[in-house]
Short mmCIF file of C-alpha atoms in Angstrom, two decimals:
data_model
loop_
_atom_site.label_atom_id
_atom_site.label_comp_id
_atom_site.label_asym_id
_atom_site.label_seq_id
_atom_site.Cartn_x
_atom_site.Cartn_y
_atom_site.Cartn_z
CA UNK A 1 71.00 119.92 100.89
CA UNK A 2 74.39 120.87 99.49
CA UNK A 3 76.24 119.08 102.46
CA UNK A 4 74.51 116.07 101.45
CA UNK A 5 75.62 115.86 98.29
CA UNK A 6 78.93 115.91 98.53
CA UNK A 7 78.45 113.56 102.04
CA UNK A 8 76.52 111.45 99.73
CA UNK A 9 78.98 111.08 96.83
CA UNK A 10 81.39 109.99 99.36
CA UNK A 11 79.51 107.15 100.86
CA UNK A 12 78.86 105.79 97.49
CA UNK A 13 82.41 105.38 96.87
CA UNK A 14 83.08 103.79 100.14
CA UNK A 15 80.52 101.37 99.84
CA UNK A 16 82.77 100.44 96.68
CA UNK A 17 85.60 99.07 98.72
CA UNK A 18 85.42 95.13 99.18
CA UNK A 19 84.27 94.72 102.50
CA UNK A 20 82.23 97.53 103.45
CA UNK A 21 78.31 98.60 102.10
CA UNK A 22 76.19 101.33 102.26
CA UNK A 23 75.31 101.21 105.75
CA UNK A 24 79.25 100.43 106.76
CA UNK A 25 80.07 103.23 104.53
CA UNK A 26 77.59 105.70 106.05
CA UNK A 27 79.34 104.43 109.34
CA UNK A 28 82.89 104.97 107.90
CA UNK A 29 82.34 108.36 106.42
CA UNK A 30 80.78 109.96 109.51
CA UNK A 31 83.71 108.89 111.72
CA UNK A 32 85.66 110.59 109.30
CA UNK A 33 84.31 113.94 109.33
CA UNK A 34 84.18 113.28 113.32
CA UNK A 35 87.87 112.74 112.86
CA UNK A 36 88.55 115.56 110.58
CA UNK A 37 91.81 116.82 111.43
CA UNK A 38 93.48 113.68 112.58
CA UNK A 39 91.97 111.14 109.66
CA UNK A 40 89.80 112.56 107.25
CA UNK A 41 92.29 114.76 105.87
CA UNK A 42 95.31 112.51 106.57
CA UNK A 43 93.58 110.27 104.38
CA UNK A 44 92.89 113.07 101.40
CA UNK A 45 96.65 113.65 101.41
CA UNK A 46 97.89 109.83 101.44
CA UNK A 47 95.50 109.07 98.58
CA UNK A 48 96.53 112.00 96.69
CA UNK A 49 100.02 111.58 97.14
CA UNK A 50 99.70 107.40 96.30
CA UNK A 51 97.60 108.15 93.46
CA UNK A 52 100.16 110.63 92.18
CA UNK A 53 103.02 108.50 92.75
CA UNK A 54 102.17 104.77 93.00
CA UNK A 55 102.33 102.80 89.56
CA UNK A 56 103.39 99.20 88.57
CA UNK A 57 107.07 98.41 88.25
CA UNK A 58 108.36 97.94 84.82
CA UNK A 59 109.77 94.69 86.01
CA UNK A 60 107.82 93.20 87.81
CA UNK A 61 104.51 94.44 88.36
CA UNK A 62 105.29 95.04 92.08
CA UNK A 63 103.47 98.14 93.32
CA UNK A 64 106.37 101.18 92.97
CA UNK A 65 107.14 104.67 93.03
CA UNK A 66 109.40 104.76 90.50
CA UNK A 67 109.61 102.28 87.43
CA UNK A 68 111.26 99.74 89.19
CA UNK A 69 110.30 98.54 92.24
CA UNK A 70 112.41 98.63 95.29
CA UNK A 71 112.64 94.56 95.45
CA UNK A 72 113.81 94.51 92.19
CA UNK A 73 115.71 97.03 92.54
CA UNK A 74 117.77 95.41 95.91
CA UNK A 75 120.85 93.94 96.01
CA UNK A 76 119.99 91.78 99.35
CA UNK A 77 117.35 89.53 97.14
CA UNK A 78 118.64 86.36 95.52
CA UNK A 79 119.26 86.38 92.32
CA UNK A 80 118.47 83.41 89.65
CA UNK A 81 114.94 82.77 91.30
CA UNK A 82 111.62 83.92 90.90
CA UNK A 83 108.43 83.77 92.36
CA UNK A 84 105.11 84.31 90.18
CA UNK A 85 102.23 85.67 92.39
CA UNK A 86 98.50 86.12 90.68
CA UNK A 87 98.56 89.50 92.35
CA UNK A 88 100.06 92.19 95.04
CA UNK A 89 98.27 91.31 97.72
CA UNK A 90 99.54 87.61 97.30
CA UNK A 91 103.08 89.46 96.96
CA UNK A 92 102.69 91.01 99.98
CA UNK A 93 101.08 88.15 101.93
CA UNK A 94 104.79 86.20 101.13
CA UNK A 95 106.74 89.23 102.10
CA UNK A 96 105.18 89.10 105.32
CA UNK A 97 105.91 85.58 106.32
CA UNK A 98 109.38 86.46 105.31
CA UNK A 99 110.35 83.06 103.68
CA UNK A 100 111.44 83.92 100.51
CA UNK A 101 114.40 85.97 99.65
CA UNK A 102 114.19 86.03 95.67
CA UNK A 103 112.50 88.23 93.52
CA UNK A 104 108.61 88.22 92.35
CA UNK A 105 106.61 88.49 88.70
CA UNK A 106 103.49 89.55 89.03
CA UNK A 107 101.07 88.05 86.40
CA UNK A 108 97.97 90.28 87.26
CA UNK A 109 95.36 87.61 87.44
CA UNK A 110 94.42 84.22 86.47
CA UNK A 111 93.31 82.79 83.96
CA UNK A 112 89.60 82.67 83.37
CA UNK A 113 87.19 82.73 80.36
CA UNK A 114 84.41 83.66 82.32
CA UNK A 115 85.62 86.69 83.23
CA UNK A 116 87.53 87.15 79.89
CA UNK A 117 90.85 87.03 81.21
CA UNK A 118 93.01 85.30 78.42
CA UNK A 119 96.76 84.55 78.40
CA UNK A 120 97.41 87.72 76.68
CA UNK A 121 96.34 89.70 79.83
CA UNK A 122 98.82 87.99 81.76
CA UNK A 123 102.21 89.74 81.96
CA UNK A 124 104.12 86.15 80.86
CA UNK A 125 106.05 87.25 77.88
CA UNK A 126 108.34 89.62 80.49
CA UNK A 127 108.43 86.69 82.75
CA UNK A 128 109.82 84.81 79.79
CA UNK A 129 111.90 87.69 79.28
CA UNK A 130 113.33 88.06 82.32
CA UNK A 131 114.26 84.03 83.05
CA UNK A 132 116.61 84.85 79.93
CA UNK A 133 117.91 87.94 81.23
CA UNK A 134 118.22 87.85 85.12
CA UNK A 135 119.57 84.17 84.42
CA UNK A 136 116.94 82.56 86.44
CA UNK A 137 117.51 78.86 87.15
CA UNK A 138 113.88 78.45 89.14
CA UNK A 139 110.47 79.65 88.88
CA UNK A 140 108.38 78.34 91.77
CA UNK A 141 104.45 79.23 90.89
CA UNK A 142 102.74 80.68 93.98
CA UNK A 143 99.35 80.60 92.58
CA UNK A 144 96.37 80.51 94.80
CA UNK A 145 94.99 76.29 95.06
CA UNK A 146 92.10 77.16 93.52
CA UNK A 147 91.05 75.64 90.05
CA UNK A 148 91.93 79.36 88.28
CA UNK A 149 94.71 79.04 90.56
CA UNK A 150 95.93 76.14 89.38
CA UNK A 151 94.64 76.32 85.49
CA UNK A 152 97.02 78.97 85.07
CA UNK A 153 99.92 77.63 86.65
CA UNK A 154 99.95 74.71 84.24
CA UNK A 155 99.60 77.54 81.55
CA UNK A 156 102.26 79.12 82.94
CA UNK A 157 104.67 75.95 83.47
CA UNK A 158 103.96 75.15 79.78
CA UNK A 159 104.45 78.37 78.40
CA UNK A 160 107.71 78.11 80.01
CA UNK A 161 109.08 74.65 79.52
CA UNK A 162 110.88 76.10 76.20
CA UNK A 163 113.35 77.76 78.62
CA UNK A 164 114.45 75.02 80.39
CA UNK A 165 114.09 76.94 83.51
CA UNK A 166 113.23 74.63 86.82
CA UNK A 167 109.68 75.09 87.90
CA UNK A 168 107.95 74.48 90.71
CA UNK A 169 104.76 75.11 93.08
CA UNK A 170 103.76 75.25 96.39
CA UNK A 171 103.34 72.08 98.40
CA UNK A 172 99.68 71.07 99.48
CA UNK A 173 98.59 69.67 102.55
CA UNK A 174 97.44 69.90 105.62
CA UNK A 175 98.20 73.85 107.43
CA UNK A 176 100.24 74.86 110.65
CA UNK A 177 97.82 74.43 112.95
CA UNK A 178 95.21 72.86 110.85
CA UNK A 179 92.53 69.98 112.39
CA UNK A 180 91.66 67.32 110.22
CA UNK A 181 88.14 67.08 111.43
CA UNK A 182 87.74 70.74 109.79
CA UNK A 183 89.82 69.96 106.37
CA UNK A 184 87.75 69.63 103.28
CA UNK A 185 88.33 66.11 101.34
CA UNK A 186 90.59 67.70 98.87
CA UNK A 187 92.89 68.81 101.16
CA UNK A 188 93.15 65.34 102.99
CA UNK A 189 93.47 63.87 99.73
CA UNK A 190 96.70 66.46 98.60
CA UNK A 191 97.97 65.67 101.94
CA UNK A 192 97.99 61.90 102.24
CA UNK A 193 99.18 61.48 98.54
CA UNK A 194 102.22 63.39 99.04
CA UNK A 195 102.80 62.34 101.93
CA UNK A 196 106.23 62.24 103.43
CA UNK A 197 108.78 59.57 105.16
CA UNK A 198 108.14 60.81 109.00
CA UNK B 1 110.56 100.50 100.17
CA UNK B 2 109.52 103.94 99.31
CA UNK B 3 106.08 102.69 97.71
CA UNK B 4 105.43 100.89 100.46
CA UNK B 5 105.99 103.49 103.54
CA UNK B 6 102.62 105.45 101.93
CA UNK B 7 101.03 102.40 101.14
CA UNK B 8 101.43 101.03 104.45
CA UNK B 9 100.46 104.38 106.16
CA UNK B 10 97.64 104.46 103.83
CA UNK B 11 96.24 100.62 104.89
CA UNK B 12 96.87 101.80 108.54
CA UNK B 13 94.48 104.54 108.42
CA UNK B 14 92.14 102.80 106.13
CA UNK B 15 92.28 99.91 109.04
CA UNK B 16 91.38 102.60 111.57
CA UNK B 17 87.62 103.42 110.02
CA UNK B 18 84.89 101.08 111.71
CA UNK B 19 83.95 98.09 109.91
CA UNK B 20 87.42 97.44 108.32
CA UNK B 21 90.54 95.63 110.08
CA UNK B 22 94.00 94.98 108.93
CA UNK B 23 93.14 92.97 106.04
CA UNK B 24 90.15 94.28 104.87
CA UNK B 25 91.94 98.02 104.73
CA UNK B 26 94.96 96.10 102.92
CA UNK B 27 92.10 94.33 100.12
CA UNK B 28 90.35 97.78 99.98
CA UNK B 29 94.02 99.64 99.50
CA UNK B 30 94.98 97.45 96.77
CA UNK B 31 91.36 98.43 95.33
CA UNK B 32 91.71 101.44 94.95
CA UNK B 33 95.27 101.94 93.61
CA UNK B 34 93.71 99.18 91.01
CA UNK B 35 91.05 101.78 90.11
CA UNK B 36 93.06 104.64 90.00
CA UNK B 37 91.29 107.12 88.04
CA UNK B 38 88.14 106.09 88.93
CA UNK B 39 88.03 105.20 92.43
CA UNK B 40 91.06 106.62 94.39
CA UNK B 41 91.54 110.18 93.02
CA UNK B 42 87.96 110.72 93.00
CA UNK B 43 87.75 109.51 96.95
CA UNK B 44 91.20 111.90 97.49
CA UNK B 45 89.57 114.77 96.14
CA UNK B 46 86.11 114.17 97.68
CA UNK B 47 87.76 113.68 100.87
CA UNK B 48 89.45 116.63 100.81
CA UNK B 49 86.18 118.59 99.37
CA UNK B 50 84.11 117.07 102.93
CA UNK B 51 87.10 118.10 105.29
CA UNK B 52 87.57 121.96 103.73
CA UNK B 53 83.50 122.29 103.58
CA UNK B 54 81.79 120.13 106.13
CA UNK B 55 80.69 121.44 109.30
CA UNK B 56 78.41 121.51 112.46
CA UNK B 57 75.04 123.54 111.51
CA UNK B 58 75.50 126.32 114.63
CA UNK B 59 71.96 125.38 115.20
CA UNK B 60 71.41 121.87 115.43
CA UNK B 61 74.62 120.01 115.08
CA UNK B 62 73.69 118.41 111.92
CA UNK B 63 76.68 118.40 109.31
CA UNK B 64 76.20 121.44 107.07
CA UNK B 65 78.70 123.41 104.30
CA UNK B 66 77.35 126.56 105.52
CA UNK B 67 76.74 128.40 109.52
CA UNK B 68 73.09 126.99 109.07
CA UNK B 69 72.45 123.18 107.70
CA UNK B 70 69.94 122.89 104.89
CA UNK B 71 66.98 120.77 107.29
CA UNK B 72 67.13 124.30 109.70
CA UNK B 73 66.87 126.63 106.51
CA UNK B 74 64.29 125.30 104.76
CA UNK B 75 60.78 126.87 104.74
CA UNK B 76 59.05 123.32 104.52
CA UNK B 77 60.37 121.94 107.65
CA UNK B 78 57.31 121.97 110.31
CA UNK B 79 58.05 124.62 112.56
CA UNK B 80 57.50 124.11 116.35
CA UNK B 81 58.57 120.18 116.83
CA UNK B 82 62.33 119.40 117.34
CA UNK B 83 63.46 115.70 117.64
CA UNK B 84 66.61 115.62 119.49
CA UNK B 85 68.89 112.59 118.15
CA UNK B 86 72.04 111.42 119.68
CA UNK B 87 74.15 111.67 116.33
CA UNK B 88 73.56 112.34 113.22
CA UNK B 89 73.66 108.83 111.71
CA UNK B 90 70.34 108.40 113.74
CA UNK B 91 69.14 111.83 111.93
CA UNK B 92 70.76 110.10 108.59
CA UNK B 93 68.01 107.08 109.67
CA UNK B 94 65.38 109.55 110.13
CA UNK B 95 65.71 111.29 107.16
CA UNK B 96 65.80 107.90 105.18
CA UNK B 97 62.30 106.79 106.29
CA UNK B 98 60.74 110.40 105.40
CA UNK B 99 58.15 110.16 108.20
CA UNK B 100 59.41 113.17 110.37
CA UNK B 101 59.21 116.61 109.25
CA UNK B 102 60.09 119.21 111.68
CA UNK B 103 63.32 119.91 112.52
CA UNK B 104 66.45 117.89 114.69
CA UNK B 105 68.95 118.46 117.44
CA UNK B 106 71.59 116.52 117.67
CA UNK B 107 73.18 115.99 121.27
CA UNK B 108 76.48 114.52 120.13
CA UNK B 109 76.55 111.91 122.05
CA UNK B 110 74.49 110.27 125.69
CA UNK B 111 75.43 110.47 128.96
CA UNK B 112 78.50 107.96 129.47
CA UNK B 113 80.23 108.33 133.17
CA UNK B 114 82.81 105.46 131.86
CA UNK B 115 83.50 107.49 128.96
CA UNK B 116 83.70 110.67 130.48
CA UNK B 117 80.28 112.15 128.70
CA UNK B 118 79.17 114.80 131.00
CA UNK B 119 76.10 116.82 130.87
CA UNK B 120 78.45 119.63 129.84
CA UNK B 121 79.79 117.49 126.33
CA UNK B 122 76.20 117.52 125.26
CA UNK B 123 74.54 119.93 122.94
CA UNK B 124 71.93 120.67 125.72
CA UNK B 125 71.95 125.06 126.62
CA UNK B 126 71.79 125.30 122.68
CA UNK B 127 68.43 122.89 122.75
CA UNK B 128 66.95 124.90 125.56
CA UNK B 129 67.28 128.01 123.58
CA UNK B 130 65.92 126.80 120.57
CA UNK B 131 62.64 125.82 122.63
CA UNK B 132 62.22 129.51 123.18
CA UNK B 133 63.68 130.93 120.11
CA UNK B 134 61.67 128.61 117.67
CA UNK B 135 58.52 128.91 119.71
CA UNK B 136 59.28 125.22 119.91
CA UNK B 137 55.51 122.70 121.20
CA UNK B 138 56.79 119.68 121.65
CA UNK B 139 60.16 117.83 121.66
CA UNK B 140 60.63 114.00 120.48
CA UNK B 141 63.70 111.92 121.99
CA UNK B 142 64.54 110.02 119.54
CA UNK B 143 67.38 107.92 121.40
CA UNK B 144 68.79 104.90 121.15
CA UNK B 145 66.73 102.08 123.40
CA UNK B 146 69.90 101.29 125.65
CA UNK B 147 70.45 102.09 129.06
CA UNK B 148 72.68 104.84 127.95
CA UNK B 149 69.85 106.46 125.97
CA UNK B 150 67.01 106.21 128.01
CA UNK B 151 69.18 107.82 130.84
CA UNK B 152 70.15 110.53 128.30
CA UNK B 153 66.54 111.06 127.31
CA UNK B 154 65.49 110.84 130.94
CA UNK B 155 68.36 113.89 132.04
CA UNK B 156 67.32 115.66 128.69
CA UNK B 157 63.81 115.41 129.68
CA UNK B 158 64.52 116.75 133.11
CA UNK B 159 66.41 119.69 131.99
CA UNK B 160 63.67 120.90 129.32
CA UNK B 161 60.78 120.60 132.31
CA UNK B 162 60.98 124.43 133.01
CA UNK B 163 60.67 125.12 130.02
CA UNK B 164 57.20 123.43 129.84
CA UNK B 165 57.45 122.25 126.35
CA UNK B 166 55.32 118.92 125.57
CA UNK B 167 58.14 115.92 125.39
CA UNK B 168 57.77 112.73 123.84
CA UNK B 169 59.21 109.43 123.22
CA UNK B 170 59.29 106.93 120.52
CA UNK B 171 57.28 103.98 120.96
CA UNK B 172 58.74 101.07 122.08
CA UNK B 173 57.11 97.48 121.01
CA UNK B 174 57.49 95.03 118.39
CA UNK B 175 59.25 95.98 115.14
CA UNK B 176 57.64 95.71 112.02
CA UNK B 177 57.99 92.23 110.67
CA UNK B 178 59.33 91.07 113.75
CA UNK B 179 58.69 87.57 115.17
CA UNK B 180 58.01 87.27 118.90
CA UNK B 181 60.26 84.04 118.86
CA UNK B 182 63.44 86.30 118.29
CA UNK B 183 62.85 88.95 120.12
CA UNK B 184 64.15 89.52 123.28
CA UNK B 185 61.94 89.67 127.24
CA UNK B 186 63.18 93.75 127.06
CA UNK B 187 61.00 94.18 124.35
CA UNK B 188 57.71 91.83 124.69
CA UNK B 189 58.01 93.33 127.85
CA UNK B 190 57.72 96.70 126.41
CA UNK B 191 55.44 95.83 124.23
CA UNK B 192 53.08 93.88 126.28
CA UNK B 193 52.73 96.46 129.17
CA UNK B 194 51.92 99.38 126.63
CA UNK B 195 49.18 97.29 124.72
CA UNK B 196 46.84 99.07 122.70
CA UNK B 197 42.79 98.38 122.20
CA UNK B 198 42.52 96.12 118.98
#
């Protein structure tokens, strides 16, 4: 079954993708070949074409065509801060609430020894780099509130101290929209200790 | 945002495959440009490979690289018994439990007056032939157990009577390893009116 092969290949590398399995896969793929001219092969091209051109900006770390990326590259973003995001799709998730107007480092991970991530495969020393060079005056850690999360920004805030740059984090608390009943106790905790002068 | 206008397009079609939304597409996006060379060219080029070789078999409707899929060529296929499937996910299912070893035809689809699936949309003259052609006994529907299936199988069954070929059904009941606690009054129903001597 020649057809199969091929068919089958394919489903096994869908059912890679976060998200989807074998039988989500097998869905995937034949709606695909149903959808040959107006998505299967749409789809070829695009991941041809970003896997040809997409890489990390020199910068950075921002996803890019060229080696630096077009938010670094902008004169509209403010200059003199800096926002450190664990990864792209944390970049991205900031760029679409639209609330911050500086630029991003991307440090490619957290920290964890578990998973053998050590400082040195965090991109820090260009972040230390660039504070000197772009003449940043504040680094505010967007790191997930997670205990990796927040392991590395402490790493981070102390590998950075020697600058003198101002650093700072996210607040914690309780979200837009958020019920107490349905907050875990850490949350409540963050929230009522910083709480603020209504 | 050059890097972004393919990597957006690229999430938006990823978003549009079953199983995957917005975000998911967005996670699995960021995937693959992560794995590069071993995820996302491979997938470009496979994809590509599927939509230049993939078709319909002429004869069954099963997904094929050549005029004739492999299940309709080969010589160890029981001759004589067809068993007509809606799609060919449900052949895919088929296949996978090895317990049927004649030969399939897929419809393309059941009869669906709210979706505008016709008689005519259905792979139905081409089945007819086949009964005489193949020297075709008996014919299984194997549809889905929804209303839109059993009507199918019911029109399907109605259109093959001249042809006075033997045509079957698959058993409806309990499934294997199934509790009568979840299961719904459709099935014991099913199951209780075609009893069988213990």
């Amino acid at each position: 079954m020649d057809a199969t092969r091929d068919i089958e290949a394919l489903i096994g590398l869908m059912a890679r993708l976060p998200g989807l399995g074998p039988r989500s896969a097998r869905r995937a793929v034949l709606h695909l070949i149903k959808k040959r001219d107006t998505q299967l092969l749409p789809l070829a091209q695009l991941l041809a074409d970003v896997g040809r051109t997409v890489r990390a900006c020199l910068n950075c770390g921002n996803l890019s065509t060229g080696d630096i990326c077009a938010i670094c590259d902008s004169a509209k973003r403010q200059t003199g801060l800096i926002c450190v995001v664990e990864d792209v799709a944390d970049l991205w998730a900031m760029e679409r609430a639209k609330v911050f107007h500086g630029r991003y480092h991307v440090l490619g991970g957290t920290l964890s020894p578990l998973d053998d991530v050590g400082p040195d495969d965090l991109h820090i020393p260009k972040l230390r780099d660039r504070i000197a060079a772009e003449g940043v005056t504040e680094v505010i850690l967007a790191l997930n509130a997670t205990v990796e999360g927040q392991t590395t920004a402490h790493y981070v805030a102390q590998e950075l101290a020697p600058t003198g740059v101002a650093i700072s984090g996210l607040a914690q608390g309780v979200p837009i929209g958020g019920e107490l009943d349905y907050l875990d106790d850490g949350t409540l905790r963050a929230a009522l200790s910083a709480r603020k002068a209504f």
